[in-house]
Coordinates of C-alpha atoms and ligand atoms in Angstrom, one line a residue:
X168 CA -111.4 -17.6 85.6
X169 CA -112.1 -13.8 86.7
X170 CA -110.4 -11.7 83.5
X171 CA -112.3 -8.9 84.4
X172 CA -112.4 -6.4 87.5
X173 CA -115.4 -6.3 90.1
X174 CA -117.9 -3.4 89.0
X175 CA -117.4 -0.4 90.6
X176 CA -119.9 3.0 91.3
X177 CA -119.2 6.6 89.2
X178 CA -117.0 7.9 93.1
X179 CA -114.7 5.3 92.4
X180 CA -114.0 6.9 89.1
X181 CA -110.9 9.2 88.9
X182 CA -112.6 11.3 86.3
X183 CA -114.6 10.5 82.7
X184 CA -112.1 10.7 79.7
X185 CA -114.3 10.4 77.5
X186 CA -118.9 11.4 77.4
X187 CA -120.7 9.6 74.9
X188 CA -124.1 8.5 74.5
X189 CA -123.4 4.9 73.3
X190 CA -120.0 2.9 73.7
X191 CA -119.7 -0.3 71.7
X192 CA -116.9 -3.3 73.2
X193 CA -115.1 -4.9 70.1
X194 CA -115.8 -4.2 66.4
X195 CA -116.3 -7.8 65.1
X196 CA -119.7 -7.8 62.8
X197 CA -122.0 -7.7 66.0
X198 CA -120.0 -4.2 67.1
X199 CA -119.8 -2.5 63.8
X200 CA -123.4 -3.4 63.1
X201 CA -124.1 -1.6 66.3
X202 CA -122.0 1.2 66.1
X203 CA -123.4 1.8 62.7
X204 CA -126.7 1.8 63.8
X205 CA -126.4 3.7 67.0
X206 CA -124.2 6.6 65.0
X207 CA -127.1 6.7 62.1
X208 CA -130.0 7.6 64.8
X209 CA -128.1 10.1 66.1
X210 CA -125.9 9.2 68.5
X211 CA -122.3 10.0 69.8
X212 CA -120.7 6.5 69.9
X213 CA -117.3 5.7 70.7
X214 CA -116.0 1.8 69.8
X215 CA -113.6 0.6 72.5
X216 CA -111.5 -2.5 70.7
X217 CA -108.8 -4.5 72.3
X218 CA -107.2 -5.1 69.0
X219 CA -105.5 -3.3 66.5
X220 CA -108.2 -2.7 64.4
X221 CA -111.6 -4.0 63.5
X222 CA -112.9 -7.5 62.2
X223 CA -112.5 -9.7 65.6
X224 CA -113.2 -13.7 64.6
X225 CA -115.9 -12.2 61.6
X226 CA -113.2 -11.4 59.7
X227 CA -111.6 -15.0 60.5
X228 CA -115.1 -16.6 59.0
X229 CA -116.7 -18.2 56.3
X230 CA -118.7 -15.4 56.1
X231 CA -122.2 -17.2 56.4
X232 CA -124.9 -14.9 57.1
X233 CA -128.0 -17.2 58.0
X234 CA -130.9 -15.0 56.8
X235 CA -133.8 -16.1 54.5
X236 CA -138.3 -15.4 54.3
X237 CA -137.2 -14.5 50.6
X238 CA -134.4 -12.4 50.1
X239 CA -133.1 -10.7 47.1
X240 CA -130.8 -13.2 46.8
X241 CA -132.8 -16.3 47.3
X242 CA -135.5 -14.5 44.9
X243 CA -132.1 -13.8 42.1
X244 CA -131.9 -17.2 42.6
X245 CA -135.3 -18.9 42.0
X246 CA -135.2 -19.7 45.4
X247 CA -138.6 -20.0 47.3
X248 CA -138.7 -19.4 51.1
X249 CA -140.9 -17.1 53.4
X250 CA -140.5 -15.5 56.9
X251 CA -143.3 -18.2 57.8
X252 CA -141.1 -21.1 56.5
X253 CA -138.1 -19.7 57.8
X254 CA -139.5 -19.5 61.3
X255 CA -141.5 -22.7 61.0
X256 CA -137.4 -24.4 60.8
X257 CA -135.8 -22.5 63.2
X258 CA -138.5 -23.0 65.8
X259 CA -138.5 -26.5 65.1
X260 CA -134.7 -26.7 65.2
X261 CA -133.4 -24.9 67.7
X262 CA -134.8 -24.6 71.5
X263 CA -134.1 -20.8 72.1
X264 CA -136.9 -19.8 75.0
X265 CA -137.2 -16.5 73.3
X266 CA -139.7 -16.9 70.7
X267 CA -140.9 -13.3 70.1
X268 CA -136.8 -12.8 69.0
X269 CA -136.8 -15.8 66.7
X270 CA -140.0 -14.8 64.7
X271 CA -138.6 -11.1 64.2
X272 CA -135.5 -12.1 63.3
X273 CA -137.1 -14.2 60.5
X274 CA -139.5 -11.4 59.6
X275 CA -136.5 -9.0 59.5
X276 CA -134.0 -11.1 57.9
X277 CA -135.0 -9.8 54.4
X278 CA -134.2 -6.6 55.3
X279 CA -131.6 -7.4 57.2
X280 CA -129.8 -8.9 53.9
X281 CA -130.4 -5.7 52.3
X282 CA -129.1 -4.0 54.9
X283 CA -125.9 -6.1 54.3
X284 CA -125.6 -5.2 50.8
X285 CA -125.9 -2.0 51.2
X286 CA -123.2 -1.7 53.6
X287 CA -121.3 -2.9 50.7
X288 CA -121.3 -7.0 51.4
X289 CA -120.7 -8.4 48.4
X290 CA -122.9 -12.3 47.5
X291 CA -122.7 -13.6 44.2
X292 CA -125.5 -14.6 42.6
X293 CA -125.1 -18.0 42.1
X294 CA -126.6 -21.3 44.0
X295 CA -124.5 -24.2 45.4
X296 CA -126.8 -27.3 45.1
X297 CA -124.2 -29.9 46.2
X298 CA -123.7 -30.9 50.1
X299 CA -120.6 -28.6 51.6
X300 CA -119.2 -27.3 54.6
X301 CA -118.6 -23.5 53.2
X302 CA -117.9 -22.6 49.7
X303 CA -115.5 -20.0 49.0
X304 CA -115.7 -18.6 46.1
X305 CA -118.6 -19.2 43.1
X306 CA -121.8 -19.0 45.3
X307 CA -123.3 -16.6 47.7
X308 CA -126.3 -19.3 48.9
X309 CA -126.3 -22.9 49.9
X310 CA -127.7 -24.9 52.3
X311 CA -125.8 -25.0 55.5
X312 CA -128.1 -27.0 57.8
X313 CA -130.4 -29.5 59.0
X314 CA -133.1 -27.8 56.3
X315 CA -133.9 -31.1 54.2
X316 CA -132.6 -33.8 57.5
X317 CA -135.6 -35.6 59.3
X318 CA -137.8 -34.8 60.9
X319 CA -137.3 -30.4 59.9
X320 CA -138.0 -31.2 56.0
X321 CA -141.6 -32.3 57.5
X322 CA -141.8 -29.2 59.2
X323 CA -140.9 -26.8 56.6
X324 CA -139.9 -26.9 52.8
X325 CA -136.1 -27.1 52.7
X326 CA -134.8 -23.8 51.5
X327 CA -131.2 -22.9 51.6
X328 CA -130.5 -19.8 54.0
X329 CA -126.4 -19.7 54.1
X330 CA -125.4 -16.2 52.5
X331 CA -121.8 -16.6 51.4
X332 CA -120.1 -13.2 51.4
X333 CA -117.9 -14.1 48.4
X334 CA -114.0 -14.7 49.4
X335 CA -111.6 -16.3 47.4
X336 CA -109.4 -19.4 46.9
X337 CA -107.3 -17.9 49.4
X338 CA -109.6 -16.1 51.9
X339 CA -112.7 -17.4 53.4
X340 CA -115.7 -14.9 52.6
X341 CA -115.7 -13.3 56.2
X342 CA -112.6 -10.9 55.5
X343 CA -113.8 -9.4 52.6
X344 CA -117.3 -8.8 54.8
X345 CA -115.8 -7.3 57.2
X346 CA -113.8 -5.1 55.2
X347 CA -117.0 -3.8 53.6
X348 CA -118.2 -3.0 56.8
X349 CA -115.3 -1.3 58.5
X350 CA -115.2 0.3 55.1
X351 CA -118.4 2.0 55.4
X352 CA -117.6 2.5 59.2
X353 CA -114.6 4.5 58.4
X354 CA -116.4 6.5 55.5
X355 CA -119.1 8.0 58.2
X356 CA -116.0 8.9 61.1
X357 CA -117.5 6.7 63.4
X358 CA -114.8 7.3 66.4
X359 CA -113.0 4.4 67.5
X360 CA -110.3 3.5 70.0
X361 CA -107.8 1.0 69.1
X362 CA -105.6 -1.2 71.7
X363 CA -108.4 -0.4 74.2
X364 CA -110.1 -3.6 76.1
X365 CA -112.4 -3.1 78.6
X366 CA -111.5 -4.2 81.7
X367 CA -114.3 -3.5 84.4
X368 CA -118.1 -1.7 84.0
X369 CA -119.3 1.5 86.2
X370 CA -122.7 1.2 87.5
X371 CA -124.7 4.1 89.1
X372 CA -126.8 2.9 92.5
X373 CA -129.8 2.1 90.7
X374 CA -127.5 -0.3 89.1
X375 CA -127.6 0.6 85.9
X376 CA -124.8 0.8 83.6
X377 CA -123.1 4.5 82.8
X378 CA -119.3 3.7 81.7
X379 CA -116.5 1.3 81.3
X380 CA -113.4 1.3 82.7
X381 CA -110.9 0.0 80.0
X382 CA -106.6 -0.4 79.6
X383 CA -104.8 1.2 76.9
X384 CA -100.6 0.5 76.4
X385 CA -101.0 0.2 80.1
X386 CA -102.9 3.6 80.9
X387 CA -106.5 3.7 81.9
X388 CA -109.4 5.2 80.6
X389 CA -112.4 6.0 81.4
X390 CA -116.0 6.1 79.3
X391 CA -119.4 7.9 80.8
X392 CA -122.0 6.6 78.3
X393 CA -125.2 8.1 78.4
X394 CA -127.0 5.7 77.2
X395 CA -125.8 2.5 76.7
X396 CA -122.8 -0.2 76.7
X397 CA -123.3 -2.2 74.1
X398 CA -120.8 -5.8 74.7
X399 CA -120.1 -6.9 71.5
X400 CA -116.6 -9.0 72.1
X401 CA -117.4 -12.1 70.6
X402 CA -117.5 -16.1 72.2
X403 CA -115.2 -17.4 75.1
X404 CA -113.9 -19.9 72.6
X405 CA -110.3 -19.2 73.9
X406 CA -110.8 -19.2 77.6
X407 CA -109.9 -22.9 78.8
X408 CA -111.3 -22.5 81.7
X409 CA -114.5 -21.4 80.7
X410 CA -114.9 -24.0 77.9
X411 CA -113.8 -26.6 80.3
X412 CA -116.1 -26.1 82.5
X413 CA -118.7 -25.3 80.2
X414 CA -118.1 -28.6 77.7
X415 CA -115.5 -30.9 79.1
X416 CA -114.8 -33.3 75.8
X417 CA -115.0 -30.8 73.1
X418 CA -112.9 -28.5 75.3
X419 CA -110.2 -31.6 76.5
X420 CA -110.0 -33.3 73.2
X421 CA -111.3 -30.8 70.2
X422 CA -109.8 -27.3 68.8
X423 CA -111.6 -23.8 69.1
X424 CA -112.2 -21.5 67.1
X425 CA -111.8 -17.5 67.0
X426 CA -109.2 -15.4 68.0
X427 CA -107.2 -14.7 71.2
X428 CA -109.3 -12.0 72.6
X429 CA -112.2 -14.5 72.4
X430 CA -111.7 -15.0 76.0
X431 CA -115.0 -14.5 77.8
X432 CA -114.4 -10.4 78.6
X433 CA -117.9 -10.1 77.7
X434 CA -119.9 -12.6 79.5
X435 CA -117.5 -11.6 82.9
X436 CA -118.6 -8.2 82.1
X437 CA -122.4 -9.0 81.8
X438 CA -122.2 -11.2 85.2
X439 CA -119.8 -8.2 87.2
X440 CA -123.3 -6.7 87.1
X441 CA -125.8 -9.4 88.0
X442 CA -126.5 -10.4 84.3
X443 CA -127.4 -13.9 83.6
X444 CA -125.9 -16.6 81.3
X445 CA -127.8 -18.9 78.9
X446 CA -127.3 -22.3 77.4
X447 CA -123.4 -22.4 78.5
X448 CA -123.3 -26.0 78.0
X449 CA -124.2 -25.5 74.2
X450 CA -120.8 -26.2 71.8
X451 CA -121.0 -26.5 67.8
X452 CA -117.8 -28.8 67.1
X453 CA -117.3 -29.8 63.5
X454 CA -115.1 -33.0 61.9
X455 CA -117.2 -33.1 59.0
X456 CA -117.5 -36.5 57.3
X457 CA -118.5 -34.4 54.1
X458 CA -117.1 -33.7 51.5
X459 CA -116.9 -35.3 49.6
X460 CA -120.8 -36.0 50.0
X461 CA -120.6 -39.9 48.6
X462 CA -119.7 -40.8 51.9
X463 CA -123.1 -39.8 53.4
X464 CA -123.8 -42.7 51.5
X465 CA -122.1 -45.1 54.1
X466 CA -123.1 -45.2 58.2
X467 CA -121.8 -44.1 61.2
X468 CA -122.1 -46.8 63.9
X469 CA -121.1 -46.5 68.0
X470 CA -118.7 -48.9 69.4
X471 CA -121.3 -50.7 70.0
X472 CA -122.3 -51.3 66.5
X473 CA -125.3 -49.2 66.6
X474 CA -126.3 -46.4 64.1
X475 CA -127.2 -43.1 66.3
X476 CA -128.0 -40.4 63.5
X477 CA -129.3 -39.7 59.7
X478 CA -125.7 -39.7 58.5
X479 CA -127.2 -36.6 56.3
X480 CA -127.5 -34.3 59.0
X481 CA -125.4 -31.3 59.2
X482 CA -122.1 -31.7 60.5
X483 CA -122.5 -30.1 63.4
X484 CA -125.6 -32.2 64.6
X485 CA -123.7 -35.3 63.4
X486 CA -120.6 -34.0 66.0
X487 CA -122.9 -33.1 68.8
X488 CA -124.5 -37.0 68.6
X489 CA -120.9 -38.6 68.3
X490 CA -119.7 -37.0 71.6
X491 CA -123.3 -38.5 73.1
X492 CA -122.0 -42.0 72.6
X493 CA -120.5 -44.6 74.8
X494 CA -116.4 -42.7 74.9
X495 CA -117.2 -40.1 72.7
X496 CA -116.2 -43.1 69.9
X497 CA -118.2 -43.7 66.1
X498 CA -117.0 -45.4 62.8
X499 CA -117.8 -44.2 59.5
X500 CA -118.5 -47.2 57.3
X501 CA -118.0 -47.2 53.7
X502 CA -117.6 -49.7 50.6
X503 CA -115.5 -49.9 47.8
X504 CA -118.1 -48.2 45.1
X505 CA -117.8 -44.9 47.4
X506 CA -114.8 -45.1 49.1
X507 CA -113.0 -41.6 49.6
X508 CA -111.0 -40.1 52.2
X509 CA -112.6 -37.1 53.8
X510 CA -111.3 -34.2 53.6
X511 CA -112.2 -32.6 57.1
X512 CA -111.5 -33.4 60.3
X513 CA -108.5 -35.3 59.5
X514 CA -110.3 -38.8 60.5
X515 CA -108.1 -41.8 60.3
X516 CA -108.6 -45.2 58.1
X517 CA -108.7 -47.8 60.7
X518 CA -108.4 -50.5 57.6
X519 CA -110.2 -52.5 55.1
X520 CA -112.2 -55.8 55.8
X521 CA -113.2 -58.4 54.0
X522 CA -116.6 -59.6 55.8
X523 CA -118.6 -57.9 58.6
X524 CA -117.5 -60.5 60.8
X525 CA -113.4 -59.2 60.3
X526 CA -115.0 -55.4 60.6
X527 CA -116.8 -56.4 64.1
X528 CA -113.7 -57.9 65.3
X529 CA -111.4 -55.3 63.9
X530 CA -113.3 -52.6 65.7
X531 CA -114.0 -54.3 68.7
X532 CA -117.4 -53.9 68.7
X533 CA -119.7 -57.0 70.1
X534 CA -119.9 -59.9 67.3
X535 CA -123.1 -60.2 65.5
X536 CA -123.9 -56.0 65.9
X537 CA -122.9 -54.5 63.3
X538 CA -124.0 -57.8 61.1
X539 CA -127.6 -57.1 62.8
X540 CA -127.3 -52.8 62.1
X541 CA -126.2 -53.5 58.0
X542 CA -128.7 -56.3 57.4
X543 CA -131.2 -54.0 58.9
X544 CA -130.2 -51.0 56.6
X545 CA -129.3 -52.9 53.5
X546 CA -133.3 -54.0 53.9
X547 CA -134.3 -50.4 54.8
X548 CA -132.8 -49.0 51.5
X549 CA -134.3 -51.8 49.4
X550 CA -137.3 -50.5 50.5
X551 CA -136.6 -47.5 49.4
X552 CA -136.7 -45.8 53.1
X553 CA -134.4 -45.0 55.9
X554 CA -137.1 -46.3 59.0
X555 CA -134.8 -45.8 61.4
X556 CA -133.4 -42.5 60.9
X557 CA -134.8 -41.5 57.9
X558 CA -131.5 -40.7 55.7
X559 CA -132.8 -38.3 52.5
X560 CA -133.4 -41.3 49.8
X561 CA -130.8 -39.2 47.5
X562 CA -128.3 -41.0 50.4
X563 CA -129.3 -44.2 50.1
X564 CA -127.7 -46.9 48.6
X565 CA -126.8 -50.7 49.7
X566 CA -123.3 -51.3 51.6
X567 CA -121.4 -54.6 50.3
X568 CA -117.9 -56.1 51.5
X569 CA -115.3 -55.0 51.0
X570 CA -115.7 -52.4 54.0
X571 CA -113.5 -49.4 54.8
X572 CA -114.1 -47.8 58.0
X573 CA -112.5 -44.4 58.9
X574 CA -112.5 -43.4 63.0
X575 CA -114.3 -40.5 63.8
X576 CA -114.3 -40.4 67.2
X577 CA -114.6 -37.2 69.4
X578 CA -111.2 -38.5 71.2
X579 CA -109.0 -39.0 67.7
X580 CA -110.4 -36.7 65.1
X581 CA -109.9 -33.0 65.1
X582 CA -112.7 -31.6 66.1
X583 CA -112.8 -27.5 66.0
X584 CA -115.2 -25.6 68.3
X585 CA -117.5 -22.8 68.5
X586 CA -119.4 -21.9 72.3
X587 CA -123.1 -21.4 71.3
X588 CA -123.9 -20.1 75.3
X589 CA -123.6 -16.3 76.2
X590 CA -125.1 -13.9 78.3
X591 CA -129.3 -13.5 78.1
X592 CA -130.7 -10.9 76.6
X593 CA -134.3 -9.8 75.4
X594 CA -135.1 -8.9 71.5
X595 CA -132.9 -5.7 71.7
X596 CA -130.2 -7.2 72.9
X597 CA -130.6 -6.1 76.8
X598 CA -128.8 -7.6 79.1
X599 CA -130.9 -9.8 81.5
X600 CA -130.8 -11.0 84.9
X601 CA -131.3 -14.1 86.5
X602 CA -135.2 -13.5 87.4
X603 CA -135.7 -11.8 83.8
X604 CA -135.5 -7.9 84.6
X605 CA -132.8 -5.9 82.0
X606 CA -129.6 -4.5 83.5
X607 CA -130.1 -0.9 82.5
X608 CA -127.8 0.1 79.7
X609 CA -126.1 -2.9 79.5
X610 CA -126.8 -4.9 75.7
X611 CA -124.9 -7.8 74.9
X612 CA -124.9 -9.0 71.3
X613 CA -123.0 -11.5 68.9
X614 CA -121.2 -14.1 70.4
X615 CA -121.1 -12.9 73.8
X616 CA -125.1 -12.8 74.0
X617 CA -126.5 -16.7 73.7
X618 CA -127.0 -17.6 70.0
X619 CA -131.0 -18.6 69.0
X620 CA -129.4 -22.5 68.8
X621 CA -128.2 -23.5 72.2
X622 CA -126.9 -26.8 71.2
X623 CA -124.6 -28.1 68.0
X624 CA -127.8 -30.8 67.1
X625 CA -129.7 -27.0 66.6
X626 CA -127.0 -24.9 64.5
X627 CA -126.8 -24.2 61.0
X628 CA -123.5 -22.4 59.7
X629 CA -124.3 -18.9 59.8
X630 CA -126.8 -18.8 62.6
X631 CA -124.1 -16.5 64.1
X632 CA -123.2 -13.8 61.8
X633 CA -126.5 -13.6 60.6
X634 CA -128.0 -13.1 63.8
X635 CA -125.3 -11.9 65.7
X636 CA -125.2 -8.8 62.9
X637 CA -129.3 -8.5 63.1
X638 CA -129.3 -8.3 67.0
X639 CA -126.2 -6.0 66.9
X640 CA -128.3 -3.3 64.7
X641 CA -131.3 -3.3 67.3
X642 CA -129.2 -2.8 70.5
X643 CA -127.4 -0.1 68.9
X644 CA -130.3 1.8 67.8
X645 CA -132.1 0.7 71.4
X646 CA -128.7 2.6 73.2
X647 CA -129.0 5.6 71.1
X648 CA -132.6 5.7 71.8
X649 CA -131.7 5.8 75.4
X650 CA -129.4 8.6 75.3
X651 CA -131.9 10.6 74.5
Ligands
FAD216 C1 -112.7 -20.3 61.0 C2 -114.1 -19.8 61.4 C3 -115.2 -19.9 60.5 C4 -116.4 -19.4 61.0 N1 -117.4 -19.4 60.0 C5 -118.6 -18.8 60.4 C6 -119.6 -18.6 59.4 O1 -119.4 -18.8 58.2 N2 -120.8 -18.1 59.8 C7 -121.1 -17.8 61.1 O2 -122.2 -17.4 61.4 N3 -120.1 -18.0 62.1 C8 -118.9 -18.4 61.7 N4 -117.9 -18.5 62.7 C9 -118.2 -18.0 64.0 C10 -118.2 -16.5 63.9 O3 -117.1 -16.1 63.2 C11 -118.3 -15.8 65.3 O4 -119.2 -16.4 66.1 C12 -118.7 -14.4 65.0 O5 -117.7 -13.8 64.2 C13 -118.8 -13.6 66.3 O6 -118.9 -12.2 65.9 P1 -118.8 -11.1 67.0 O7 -118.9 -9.8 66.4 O8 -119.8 -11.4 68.1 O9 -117.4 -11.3 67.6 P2 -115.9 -11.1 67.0 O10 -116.0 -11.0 65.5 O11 -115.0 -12.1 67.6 O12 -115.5 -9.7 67.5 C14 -115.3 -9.4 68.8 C15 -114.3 -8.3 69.0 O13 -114.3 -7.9 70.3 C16 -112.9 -7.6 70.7 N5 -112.8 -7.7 72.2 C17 -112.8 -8.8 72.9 N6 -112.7 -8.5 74.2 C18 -112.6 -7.2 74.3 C19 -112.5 -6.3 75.4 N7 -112.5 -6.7 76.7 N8 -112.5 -4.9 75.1 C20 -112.5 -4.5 73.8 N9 -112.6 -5.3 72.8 C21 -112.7 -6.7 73.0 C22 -112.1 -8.6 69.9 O14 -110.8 -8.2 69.8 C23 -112.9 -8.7 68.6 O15 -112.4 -7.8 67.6 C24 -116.6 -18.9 62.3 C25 -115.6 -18.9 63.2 C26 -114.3 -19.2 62.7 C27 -113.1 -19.0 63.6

C-alpha cells in the first residue's frame, strides 16, 4: 500500500532546488484554484504535477460545480435559492462533522461561481427541468441530487445547484473547464513543473511541513516552501489496495473512476506526517436506473421482495442502498406502459412475466412477497401518496402485468466509483491530525482532503468540483499568507 517515502528532516536533504513560498501537488481544479489564489496574494508558488500537463480527473468530468444561495446563474435563470436554503439541504444531507466549513461554503458559493466565470468557465444560461445524470451540452444548471427526494424537500425548497460547464456532444463539460482555468493559469506565468510527482514530504523538528521531495525522468528534486504544501492530487480511486480495503464490494465488483495517478499519493503524504483520514469508508458508485426517467415510475425490490428506497432518489443514494441489501442484489420492476431499457449501468433484462406469481418465482424471491410489496404500492398510489418511502407523486403511477424486470444488482451491473474519504482538514484546508491540532504547512484539498458528503446516500454530482475548487482557493491564499 506504501507509494510514498517515510518523511524525512531538512539534514537529510541533499540541497533545496528549488525556494518558494507555496508549492502546490497536482493541477487538477483543486491545484490550479490554489495556485491561482496563492500567486494573486502575492506569493511565489511553484506547481509540482506528475503528469504532462494540467487537468488531472477535472478535466475527465462532467464538469458539475455544486454551488448555489442564489447565483448569477440560478438568478439568469428565475431560479430561487439562498445561502440559508442551501445550507439547510446540505446539512440535512450530508453528515460532514465540520459545520463551520459547510455553512461558509454555502455563504461563499455565490462568489465562488463568480469567481468561476471570471476565470473564464463558461455555463450556459439555460435550465434542465427533466431528471438526468449530466447534461452535456444545452444547460449550465440542473438538479443533480437528492434536493426534491424525501425527507430533504421537507427540509428545504428544492433548488437545482449542478453548474454544468458547457461541453459538447463529444466532450463532457469538465475539459473545456479546465482549459479555462489552465488558460488563465498560463496567462499570469504561474511556474509549474511538469513529469514531477511527489514522492516523500520534509518536515523541520517542530514537525511542520517546509519541502517536498519529488522524482522527475528519474532525477530528484527538491522544494523548500516557505509557507506551505498545498496536496491537491485528487481521490485514491485507482489504488486497489486502498479502495479494497476502504469499500470491499464497490472496489471487488464495480469500476472507478479518475485517472492513473489517482492513486492515493496524497493521503500517504498527509499520513507520512501524522495527518489523519476521514470517512474512508465513504464510496459514490453510480448504475443509474435513469434515464430515461419513466422508469422511476417502476420499484426496486431486494431479493427478498422488499422495496428499500424512494426509487426517485439520486442515483448515487439509490447505489449506496442496493449494496446495503442481502448480496448486494435489487430488481428494477417495470410494466409494459413504461417499459425502456436504461441507458446506464448496462443492467440486464432478466425477462418478462405474466403474473406476480411467475415474477416471484422467476427471481427467486420468497412466494407471496413481492405480491404483498405491489399490492401495498398499487394502494399507496391510489391514494395519491408513497407512505412508505415517499416517492415525489410526479413518480407515481400503478404497476400492472405484464412485468419486466431488469437486474441491478451491485454484483452484475456496472457500477463506476468515486472515493468520497480523504485526509481531514479544517475550513482552510489544513491538514489535521488525529486529536484535531493542524500539521503546520501541510493543506490538503480536492479529492485528497474528505468531501463535505462522506457517504454515496449524502452526494450530489458536483459536490466535488464545486467544493473541491472553493476549498482549493482558501488554502492557497492561507499558504501564501504564511509565507509571509
Ligand atoms: C467521468 C467522471 C465524471 C465526473 N464528473 C464529476 C462532476 O461532474 N462533478 C464533480 O464534482 N465531480 C465529478 N467527478 C469527480 C471529479 O472529477 C474529481 O473528484 C475531481 O476532479 C477531483 O479534483 P482534484 O483537483 O482534487 O483532483 P484531479 O483533478 O484528479 O487532479 C489531481 C492531479 O494531481 C496529480 N498528481 C497525483 N499524484 C501526484 C503526485 N504525487 N505528485 C504530483 N502530482 C500528482 C494528478 O496527475 C492530477 O493531475 C467525475 C469523475 C469522473 C472520472
Amino acid at each position: 500500500m506504501g507509494i510514498v517515502d517515510a518523511a524525512i528532516g531538512p539534514d537529510g536533504v541533499p540541497g533545496w532546488d528549488h525556494e518558494v513560498d507555496v508549492v502546490v501537488v497536482g493541477l487538477g481544479a483543486a491545484g490550479v484554484s490554489a495556485a491561482l489564489e496563492a500567486h494573486r496574494a502575492g506569493a511565489e508558488v511553484l506547481v509540482l504535477e506528475r503528469a504532462s500537463g494540467g487537468g488531472g480527473a477535472s478535466a475527465a468530468s462532467e464538469g458539475i460545480f455544486y454551488l448555489g444561495g442564489g447565483t448569477t446563474l440560478q438568478r439568469d435563470l428565475g431560479v430561487e435559492d439562498s445561502p440559508d436554503n442551501m445550507y439547510a439541504f446540505m446539512r440535512a444531507v450530508t453528515t460532514t462533522p465540520d459545520d463551520g466549513a459547510l455553512r461558509l461554503f454555502c455563504d461563499q458559493a455565490v462568489e465562488h461561481f463568480d469567481w468561476l466565470e471570471a476565470q473564464g468557465v463558461h455555463f450556459e444560461r439555460a435550465l434542465f427541468t427533466g431528471k438526468a445524470v449530466a447534461v452535456r451540452t444545452g444547460a449550465g444548471l440542473l438538479t443533480t441530487g437528492n434536493e426534491k427526494v424525501w425527507p430533504f424537500r421537507e427540509v428545504a425548497t428544492p433548488a437545482p445547484r449542478g453548474h454544468q460547464a458547457e461541453g459538447s456532444e463529444q466532450e463532457r463539460g469538465g475539459a473545456p473547464a479546465m482549459r479555462a482555468l489552465l488558460a488563465t493559469f498560463e496567462r499570469e506565468g504561474v511556474p509549474a513543473l511538469y513529469d514531477t510527482g511527489v514522492v516523500g514530504l520534509v518536515r523541520n523538528s517542530d514537525g511542520a511541513v517546509v519541502g517536498v521531495h519529488a522524482r522527475r525522468h528519474g532525477t530528484d528534486v527538491w522544494v523548500r516552501a516557505r509557507g506551505g504544501v498545498v496536496l491537491a492530487t485528487g481521490s485514491f480511486n485507482l489504488n486497489a489496495e486502498m479502495t479494497a480495503a476502504s469499500f470491499p464490494t464497490f472496489a471487488k465488483y464495480g469500476q472507478p473512476l479518475g485517472i492513473d495517478t489517482n492513486d492515493g499519493a496524497g493521503v500517504q503524504l498527509g499520513q507520512s506526517v501524522g495527518g489523519a483520514t476521514r470517512g474512508m469508508d465513504g464510496v459514490i458508485a453510480t448504475a443509474s436506473i435513469y434515464p430515461p426517467a419513466e422508469l422511476i415510475k417502476g420499484i426496486v425490490v431486494n431479493n427478498r421482495g422488499e422495496r428499500f428506497v424512494p426509487e426517485d432518489a439520486y442515483h448515487g443514494r439509490l447505489a449506496h442502498f442496493v449494496e446495503r441489501q442481502p448480496d448486494h442484489q435489487a430488481f428494477l420492476i417495470v410494466d409494459e406502459e413504461i417499459f425502456a431499457y436504461p441507458e446506464k449501468g448496462s443492467h440486464k433484462l432478466v425477462d418478462g412475466y405474466e403474473t406476480v406469481a411467475e415474477m416471484e418465482e422467476g427471481l427467486g424471491v420468497p412466494a407471496g412477497a413481492l405480491t404483498a410489496t405491489l399490492d401495498e404500492y398499487n394502494r399507496d398510489v391510489a391514494d395519491g401518496e408513497d407512505h412508505a418511502f415517499h416517492k415525489y407523486h410526479d413518480w407515481l403511477k400503478p404497476l400492472h402485468p405484464p412485468f419486466v424486470v431488469f437486474d441491478i444488482s451491485v454484483t452484475s451491473s456496472d457500477y463506476h466509483y468515486i472515493a468520497l474519504g480523504g485526509l481531514a482538514t479544517d475550513v482552510d484546508g489544513r491538514v489535521q491530525a488525529d486529536d484535531g491540532a493542524t500539521v503546520d504547512g501541510l493543506y490538503a484539498v480536492g479529492a485528497c482532503a474528505a468531501h463535505f458528503p462522506l457517504q454515496g446516500s449524502e452526494y450530489a454530482s458536483g459536490m466535488s468540483l464545486g467544493p473541491g475548487s472553493w476549498w482549493g482557493r482558501r488554502a492557497g491564499r492561507h499558504a501564501a499568507g504564511r509565507s509571509r
